């Protein structure tokens, strides 16, 4: 009897990441263990999150000296803080005494940080300012200098990244083409700045972290996972409060609109973009519409073609842990091989019409919020995805959609008509590169 197994099955039982991604002219498959093996997850924390630029926050969250926020680099807790000179420092959120988290709040203002356990005090710049009941220590006590600093901190257009190792490419080098995509979003502000002003929305799911970052640039799922939302749109249209995140019409219209003028990009460095361009008619109607001055101002700064792409938006996934979707920054935090936390930070365009910023905020609440029509469906899908992988008699996941339609730029970035899995494959190519580096 013929075996039901594919001839490409049969990965070794060792932990070599090279064995977990199969690539060929007509093949692109990822092994189950890349999503479900705790040893692989540990290696990801070391070789991906431990060595690359990881998003930790936005400058507008810490505008003044004393403002701070807490974040994570992989599993490691950090504090992102503005010092008295206006500089941004990132410290490990771990007391030098006996290791407690020093700062428990997601964000705030503090003249200094006092450890909740035994009261050691650290300054905004991380220096240890005081050891409580100091006289109980030996006279020659070797006092640590302060919180341990993360060696590399840099920001791009207000997005702050940190890297746990000193050596490596610059942030701009790591971002590659993703920098252009971030520019497009931030340049929608007349002054070129975005602000995170609304409260974030946090959700946890029982699935691997890569399901979320793949989903950011996965156009394929929309008609299926979001079918209930599409039906609501079809029936009630924009009267349910949509501002632009998802434009209504029949399910067929919506799907056509989602495909029109769109490309899927997979960038060197593992970044992905679902590029979208508004039509000339749509752009003309915006230029002549209620917010015409705002769009005219942008047209004076950017070429018409560029503006059509800026307005079109499209989801950006910046490897390894941050996305820009609609008017939000989405941060993915791995907790365990099968547990992930996602935080959605809505942002506003500084200087854009108030109604535009408010409309987008309401629109996103409607789709992504706790009672929204979209995000809960995605999150359920990630858990189902993880549950399905427990059937290990089937080894491989297939990511071959659009493989034969890809084109490659001279820089090595790839693109294909929207709906293919080009951005997902770029992510896995980078995963393989980083995971294979033993040094
Ligand atoms: S653990 Fe921080 S003061 Fe003791
Ligand atoms: Fe979705």
XYZ file of C-alpha atoms and ligand atoms in Angstrom:
444
model
C 0.000 0.000 0.000
C 1.314 3.451 -0.891
C 2.390 5.562 2.043
C 0.200 8.572 2.728
C 3.315 10.479 3.736
C 4.870 13.025 1.406
C 8.354 12.144 0.133
C 9.659 15.331 1.748
C 8.662 14.226 5.226
C 11.099 12.709 7.650
C 12.928 15.495 9.440
C 15.558 14.303 11.859
C 14.850 14.344 15.544
C 17.717 16.722 16.342
C 17.278 20.428 17.003
C 18.916 21.716 13.802
C 16.804 24.638 12.496
C 18.072 23.931 8.974
C 15.935 20.808 9.011
C 12.792 22.749 9.850
C 12.386 24.771 6.636
C 12.273 23.069 3.253
C 13.018 25.291 0.270
C 13.151 24.568 -3.416
C 11.976 26.064 -6.722
C 8.465 24.736 -6.082
C 8.677 24.002 -2.385
C 8.427 26.044 0.789
C 7.424 24.147 3.893
C 7.919 24.671 7.599
C 8.063 21.850 10.087
C 5.554 21.615 12.952
C 8.375 21.758 15.495
C 9.224 25.320 14.483
C 5.960 26.301 16.189
C 5.672 23.695 18.920
C 9.063 22.572 20.206
C 10.092 24.294 23.483
C 13.777 23.789 22.583
C 13.238 25.726 19.337
C 11.477 28.458 21.289
C 14.469 28.736 23.669
C 16.767 29.007 20.657
C 14.564 31.769 19.183
C 14.838 33.767 22.399
C 18.620 33.463 22.236
C 19.302 33.824 18.515
C 16.475 36.072 17.332
C 15.283 38.181 20.268
C 18.675 38.017 21.986
C 20.654 39.332 19.006
C 18.518 41.583 16.809
C 16.906 45.011 17.139
C 13.624 44.494 18.966
C 10.868 47.125 19.194
C 10.398 48.355 22.785
C 8.227 51.461 22.511
C 7.495 54.779 20.892
C 9.063 58.130 21.740
C 5.643 59.726 22.249
C 5.038 57.349 25.180
C 7.956 58.913 27.053
C 7.942 62.558 25.933
C 9.572 64.157 29.032
C 12.423 63.370 31.428
C 10.975 61.019 34.042
C 8.536 59.335 31.666
C 9.049 55.613 31.408
C 7.414 52.499 30.040
C 8.081 48.821 30.567
C 8.558 46.352 27.721
C 10.272 43.057 26.903
C 13.111 41.891 24.720
C 11.950 38.338 24.193
C 11.376 37.039 27.725
C 13.538 39.697 29.373
C 11.756 42.585 31.097
C 13.107 46.080 30.422
C 12.409 49.696 31.371
C 12.507 52.331 28.633
C 13.140 55.671 30.335
C 13.809 59.298 29.436
C 16.668 60.806 31.473
C 17.171 64.431 32.557
C 19.090 65.237 29.371
C 16.231 63.920 27.216
C 18.126 60.760 26.278
C 16.424 57.381 26.049
C 17.869 54.507 28.056
C 16.771 50.905 28.170
C 17.558 48.948 31.353
C 16.855 45.401 32.355
C 13.958 45.598 34.772
C 15.748 43.598 37.421
C 16.893 44.850 40.787
C 20.592 44.445 41.443
C 19.836 43.264 44.983
C 17.882 40.028 44.623
C 16.389 40.286 41.202
C 12.861 41.608 41.649
C 11.259 43.589 38.856
C 11.887 47.214 39.860
C 9.114 48.828 37.838
C 5.686 47.204 37.801
C 3.653 49.734 35.835
C 3.197 49.638 32.041
C 4.044 53.363 31.818
C 4.143 56.537 33.857
C 6.308 59.242 35.386
C 8.900 58.773 38.117
C 11.676 60.884 39.579
C 13.302 57.616 40.516
C 12.536 53.905 40.646
C 12.162 52.214 44.036
C 12.338 48.429 44.093
C 9.141 47.111 45.677
C 10.947 44.333 47.593
C 13.539 45.987 49.891
C 13.414 49.580 48.721
C 16.653 50.098 46.784
C 16.357 53.279 44.733
C 17.544 53.921 41.161
C 17.607 57.203 39.227
C 16.007 57.961 35.862
C 19.396 57.213 34.363
C 19.501 53.820 36.097
C 22.177 54.742 38.670
C 21.765 53.166 42.106
C 21.012 56.167 44.323
C 20.333 54.459 47.600
C 20.549 51.142 49.400
C 17.901 50.981 52.108
C 19.193 50.555 55.682
C 22.710 50.839 54.328
C 24.293 50.543 57.761
C 23.393 46.837 57.886
C 25.938 46.044 55.169
C 29.667 45.475 55.752
C 31.715 48.665 55.619
C 33.505 47.458 52.450
C 30.258 46.445 50.713
C 30.742 46.444 46.918
C 27.683 48.369 45.818
C 26.594 47.832 42.188
C 26.530 50.935 39.970
C 22.927 50.620 38.921
C 20.470 48.875 36.655
C 22.089 46.906 33.852
C 21.829 48.800 30.584
C 20.809 47.203 27.314
C 23.839 48.068 25.145
C 22.167 49.298 21.948
C 19.230 51.699 21.724
C 18.141 53.566 18.601
C 14.950 54.884 17.116
C 13.525 55.272 13.646
C 10.779 57.863 13.020
C 9.919 57.672 16.734
C 9.877 53.869 16.997
C 12.388 52.799 19.649
C 14.343 49.582 19.244
C 16.895 47.956 21.543
C 19.402 45.184 21.015
C 20.758 42.972 23.789
C 24.194 42.555 22.170
C 26.655 45.285 21.225
C 27.707 43.841 17.876
C 25.511 43.789 14.792
C 24.094 45.833 11.944
C 22.720 49.328 12.503
C 18.978 49.677 13.024
C 18.504 51.159 9.547
C 20.449 48.263 8.042
C 18.235 45.765 9.829
C 15.067 47.559 8.749
C 16.051 47.605 5.065
C 13.006 48.213 2.892
C 10.772 48.286 6.009
C 12.180 51.763 6.749
C 10.536 53.043 3.552
C 7.283 51.417 4.550
C 7.406 53.002 8.017
C 8.147 56.361 6.332
C 5.002 56.046 4.254
C 2.853 55.694 7.338
C 4.511 58.397 9.426
C 4.610 60.824 6.481
C 0.797 60.886 6.514
C 1.256 63.354 9.383
C 1.748 66.914 8.077
C 4.663 67.257 10.532
C 5.972 63.739 10.027
C 5.189 62.416 13.517
C 2.814 59.918 15.043
C 1.632 59.910 18.661
C 0.463 57.028 20.835
C -2.203 58.737 22.889
C -5.012 56.192 23.383
C -4.885 53.345 25.898
C -3.505 50.144 24.370
C -5.486 46.950 24.095
C -3.744 43.775 25.330
C -4.721 40.225 24.418
C -3.111 36.879 25.159
C -3.586 33.712 23.143
C -2.563 30.088 23.481
C -0.474 29.799 20.369
C 3.013 30.450 19.011
C 4.180 34.074 18.533
C 4.883 33.585 14.828
C 1.188 32.996 14.112
C 0.551 36.646 14.933
C 3.377 38.120 12.885
C 2.497 35.885 9.930
C -1.113 36.994 10.210
C -0.203 40.689 9.945
C 0.805 40.160 6.335
C -1.524 37.264 5.482
C -4.158 38.494 3.034
C -5.332 34.976 2.284
C -7.306 34.513 5.501
C -9.487 37.617 5.411
C -12.463 36.315 3.463
C -12.652 33.224 5.660
C -11.766 34.200 9.229
C -13.572 37.525 8.882
C -16.595 36.222 7.023
C -18.984 37.274 9.845
C -17.586 40.817 9.693
C -17.857 40.883 5.907
C -21.508 39.862 6.190
C -22.183 42.649 8.691
C -20.537 45.134 6.350
C -22.525 43.820 3.450
C -25.757 44.213 5.364
C -25.227 47.414 7.341
C -22.400 49.126 5.466
C -20.445 51.944 7.070
C -23.480 52.868 9.192
C -21.978 50.643 11.905
C -19.306 53.262 12.453
C -16.516 52.366 10.079
C -14.262 55.204 9.067
C -11.903 53.579 6.658
C -10.248 50.563 8.195
C -12.503 48.334 6.136
C -14.712 49.822 3.468
C -18.096 48.169 3.001
C -19.933 46.666 0.057
C -20.822 43.150 -0.968
C -18.374 40.448 0.116
C -17.306 40.225 -3.531
C -16.740 44.000 -3.743
C -14.763 43.967 -0.541
C -12.572 41.133 -1.722
C -11.990 42.854 -5.048
C -11.107 46.079 -3.278
C -8.679 44.233 -1.067
C -6.901 42.823 -4.126
C -6.936 45.893 -6.391
C -3.601 47.604 -7.001
C -1.909 45.538 -4.367
C 1.354 43.716 -4.028
C 2.747 41.538 -1.283
C 6.342 42.293 -0.413
C 8.805 40.108 1.419
C 11.814 42.202 2.382
C 15.384 41.178 3.130
C 15.547 40.974 6.923
C 12.236 39.116 7.185
C 9.931 42.122 6.889
C 6.608 42.058 5.065
C 4.253 44.512 3.463
C 0.813 44.221 1.942
C 1.143 47.227 -0.341
C -2.029 49.065 -1.293
C -2.547 52.028 -3.584
C -5.720 54.085 -3.807
C -7.067 54.707 -7.318
C -6.642 58.069 -9.061
C -10.372 58.699 -8.637
C -10.195 58.024 -4.898
C -7.226 60.326 -4.528
C -8.928 63.088 -6.512
C -12.024 62.854 -4.360
C -9.916 63.145 -1.190
C -8.074 66.166 -2.605
C -11.385 67.827 -3.378
C -13.120 66.679 -0.194
C -13.682 68.010 3.309
C -10.028 67.443 4.319
C -8.731 68.649 0.955
C -6.270 71.113 2.538
C -4.657 68.316 4.465
C -4.243 66.112 1.380
C -3.099 69.076 -0.757
C -0.428 69.786 1.862
C 0.812 66.210 1.531
C 0.737 66.438 -2.263
C 3.066 69.429 -2.111
C 5.621 67.275 -0.253
C 5.295 63.929 -2.012
C 4.819 62.738 -5.550
C 1.269 61.834 -6.495
C 2.202 58.172 -6.918
C 3.799 58.109 -3.484
C 0.766 59.811 -1.943
C -1.547 57.198 -3.521
C 0.508 54.508 -1.749
C 0.688 56.443 1.519
C -3.084 56.876 1.587
C -3.602 53.249 0.554
C -1.758 52.104 3.652
C -1.222 48.376 3.825
C 0.045 46.319 6.721
C 3.719 46.434 7.621
C 5.362 43.646 9.611
C 8.802 44.525 10.903
C 10.697 41.443 11.995
C 10.724 40.198 14.685
C 8.043 41.782 16.831
C 6.224 44.853 15.534
C 3.582 45.677 12.964
C 1.955 48.836 11.690
C -1.596 48.209 10.604
C -4.202 50.877 9.829
C -3.430 53.433 12.576
C -1.905 51.139 15.140
C 1.402 49.751 16.277
C 1.050 46.099 17.134
C 3.630 44.490 19.415
C 4.075 40.747 19.676
C 5.566 39.363 22.868
C 6.412 35.661 23.081
C 5.618 34.156 26.496
C 6.188 30.455 25.811
C 6.226 28.212 22.758
C 2.415 28.137 22.851
C 1.594 31.436 24.577
C 1.801 34.964 23.206
C 0.777 38.442 24.280
C -0.223 41.056 21.713
C -0.581 44.764 22.456
C -2.327 47.117 20.065
C -1.368 50.781 20.433
C -3.623 53.029 18.339
C -1.729 56.053 17.062
C -2.711 59.480 15.800
C -1.139 61.503 13.028
C 0.174 64.694 14.597
C -1.312 67.700 12.827
C -3.925 65.724 10.842
C -7.594 66.778 10.996
C -9.121 65.879 14.366
C -12.065 64.104 12.729
C -9.646 61.900 10.797
C -7.761 60.837 13.924
C -10.952 60.267 15.898
C -12.630 58.434 13.031
C -9.737 56.012 12.704
C -9.659 55.417 16.450
C -13.383 54.521 16.513
C -12.971 52.407 13.395
C -10.179 50.391 14.975
C -12.063 49.929 18.254
C -14.806 48.460 16.177
C -12.599 45.867 14.516
C -9.779 45.223 16.988
C -11.167 46.079 20.427
C -12.284 43.504 23.023
C -15.807 43.559 21.573
C -14.545 44.131 18.028
C -15.551 42.226 14.937
C -12.101 41.159 13.809
C -9.311 40.606 16.316
C -11.133 38.015 18.464
C -11.603 35.898 15.336
C -7.901 36.094 14.486
C -6.868 35.225 18.034
C -9.175 32.221 18.102
C -7.545 31.113 14.847
C -4.049 31.183 16.372
C -5.197 28.910 19.204
C -6.855 26.543 16.721
C -3.665 26.563 14.683
C -1.634 25.496 17.727
C -4.181 22.805 18.625
C -4.042 21.394 15.104
C -0.279 21.040 15.288
C -0.713 18.510 18.098
C -1.563 16.039 15.300
C 2.096 15.319 14.649
C 1.457 12.474 12.236
C 1.468 15.293 9.660
C 4.818 17.037 9.750
C 4.802 20.040 7.451
C 2.951 23.337 6.982
C 2.701 24.576 3.388
C 3.666 28.151 2.499
C 3.873 27.860 -1.271
C 1.072 30.187 -2.401
C 2.340 32.559 -5.100
C 5.792 30.967 -5.136
C 5.895 30.865 -8.940
C 4.791 34.494 -9.313
C 7.491 36.181 -7.260
C 9.839 38.774 -8.677
C 13.102 39.802 -7.057
C 14.594 43.314 -6.931
C 18.316 43.904 -7.211
C 18.472 44.229 -3.405
C 16.925 40.797 -2.991
C 13.499 42.005 -1.838
C 10.649 39.985 -3.322
C 7.175 40.900 -4.429
C 4.186 39.197 -5.991
C 0.499 39.897 -6.571
C -1.319 40.188 -3.258
C -2.581 37.047 -1.564
C 0.570 35.025 -2.063
C 2.718 34.026 0.887
C 5.795 35.998 -0.189
C 6.004 38.043 3.079
C 5.617 34.905 5.180
C 8.399 33.197 3.289
C 10.663 36.221 3.809
C 10.072 35.875 7.517
C 11.086 32.234 7.467
C 14.186 32.904 5.362
C 15.317 35.382 8.019
C 14.326 32.961 10.783
C 16.506 30.303 9.197
C 19.435 32.699 8.843
C 19.290 33.898 12.443
C 18.539 30.510 13.953
C 21.449 28.906 12.114
C 24.019 31.330 13.516
C 25.743 29.481 16.307
C 28.207 32.256 17.236
S 15.193 42.771 45.372
Fe 15.197 44.889 45.017
S 15.644 45.768 46.919
Fe 15.670 43.648 47.257
Fe -7.423 38.899 10.449
